Coordinates of C-alpha atoms in Angstrom, one line a residue:
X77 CA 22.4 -28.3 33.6
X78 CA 21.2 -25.6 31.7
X79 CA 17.8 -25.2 30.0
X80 CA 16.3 -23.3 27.3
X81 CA 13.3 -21.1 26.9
X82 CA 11.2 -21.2 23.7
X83 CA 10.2 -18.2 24.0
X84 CA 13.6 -15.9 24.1
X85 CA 14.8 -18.0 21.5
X86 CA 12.4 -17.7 18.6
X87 CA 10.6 -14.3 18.1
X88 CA 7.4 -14.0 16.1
X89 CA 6.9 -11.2 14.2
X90 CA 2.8 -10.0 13.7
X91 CA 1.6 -8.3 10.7
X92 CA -0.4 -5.4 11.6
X93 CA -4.2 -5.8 10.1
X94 CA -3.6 -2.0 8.7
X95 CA -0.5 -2.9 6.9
X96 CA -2.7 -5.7 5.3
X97 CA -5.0 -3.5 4.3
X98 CA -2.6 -0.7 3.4
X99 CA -1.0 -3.2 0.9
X100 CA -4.4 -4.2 -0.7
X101 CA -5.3 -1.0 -1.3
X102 CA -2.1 0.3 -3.0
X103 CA -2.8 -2.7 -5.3
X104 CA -6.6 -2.5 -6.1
X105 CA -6.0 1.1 -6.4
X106 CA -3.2 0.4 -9.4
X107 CA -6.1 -0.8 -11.1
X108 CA -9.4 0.8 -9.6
X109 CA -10.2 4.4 -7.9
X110 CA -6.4 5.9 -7.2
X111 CA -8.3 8.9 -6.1
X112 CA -9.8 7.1 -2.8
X113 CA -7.5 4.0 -2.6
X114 CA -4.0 6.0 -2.4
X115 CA -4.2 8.1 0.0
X116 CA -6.3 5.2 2.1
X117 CA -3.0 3.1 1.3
X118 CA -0.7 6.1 2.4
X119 CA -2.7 6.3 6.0
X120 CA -2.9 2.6 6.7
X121 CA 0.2 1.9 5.6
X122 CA 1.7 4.7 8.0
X123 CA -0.2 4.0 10.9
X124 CA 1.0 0.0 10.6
X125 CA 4.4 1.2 10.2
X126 CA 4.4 3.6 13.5
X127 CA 2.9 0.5 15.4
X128 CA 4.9 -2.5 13.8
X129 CA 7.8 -1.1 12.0
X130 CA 6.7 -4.2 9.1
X131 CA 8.1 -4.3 5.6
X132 CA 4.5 -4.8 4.3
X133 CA 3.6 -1.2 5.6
X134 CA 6.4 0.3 3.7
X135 CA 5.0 -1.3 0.9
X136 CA 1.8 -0.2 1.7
X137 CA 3.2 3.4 1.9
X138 CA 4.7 3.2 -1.5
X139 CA 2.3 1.9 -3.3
X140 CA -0.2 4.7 -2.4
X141 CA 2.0 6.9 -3.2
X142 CA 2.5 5.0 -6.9
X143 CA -1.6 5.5 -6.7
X144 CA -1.1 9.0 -6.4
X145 CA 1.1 10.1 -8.9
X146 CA -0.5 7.5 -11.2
X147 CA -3.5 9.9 -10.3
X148 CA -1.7 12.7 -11.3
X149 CA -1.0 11.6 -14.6
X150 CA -4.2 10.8 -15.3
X151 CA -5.5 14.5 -14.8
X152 CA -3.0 15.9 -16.6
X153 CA -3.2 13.9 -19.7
X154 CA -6.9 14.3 -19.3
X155 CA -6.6 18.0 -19.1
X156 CA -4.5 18.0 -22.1
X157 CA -7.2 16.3 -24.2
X158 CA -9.7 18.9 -23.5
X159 CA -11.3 16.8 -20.6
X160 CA -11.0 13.2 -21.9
X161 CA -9.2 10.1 -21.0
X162 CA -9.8 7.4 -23.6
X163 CA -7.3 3.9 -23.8
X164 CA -7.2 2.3 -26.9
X165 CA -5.7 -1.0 -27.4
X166 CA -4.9 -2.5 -30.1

């Protein structure tokens, strides 16, 4: 008779607590302090991937680098107005 093991037949995988908080700081920083929450986003996001290897750190990773450049952007358009950086909708 043969038997088999739970365990060597289904594999968890566990989300790292950094990649977690890597991917909810690329996405609050889209909206909220890129300056801060990108390169927080970048490190987390990193650090979970070197440990886990999860899809949810790489997502971490390139959304605080989508902070950054967002970032970017922002200082240059608001050098260009002479210091500003106004919206206006509608």
């Amino acid at each position: 008779m043969s038997s088999y093991s739970r365990t060597s037949a289904h594999k968890t995988s566990r989300t790292s607590g950094l990649a977690i908080a890597g991917l909810v700081c690329g996405i609050v920083g889209l909206l909220f302090l890129p300056i801060i929450l990108g390169p927080l986003a970048v490190i987390f996001g990193a650090v979970a991937l070197r440990q886990t290897g999860s899809a949810m750190a790489k997502w971490g990773i390139g959304l605080g680098v989508v902070d950054i450049v967002l970032m970017i952007v922002m200082f240059a358009v608001a050098a260009h107005n002479g210091g500003s950086f106004t919206w206006n909708i509608g």
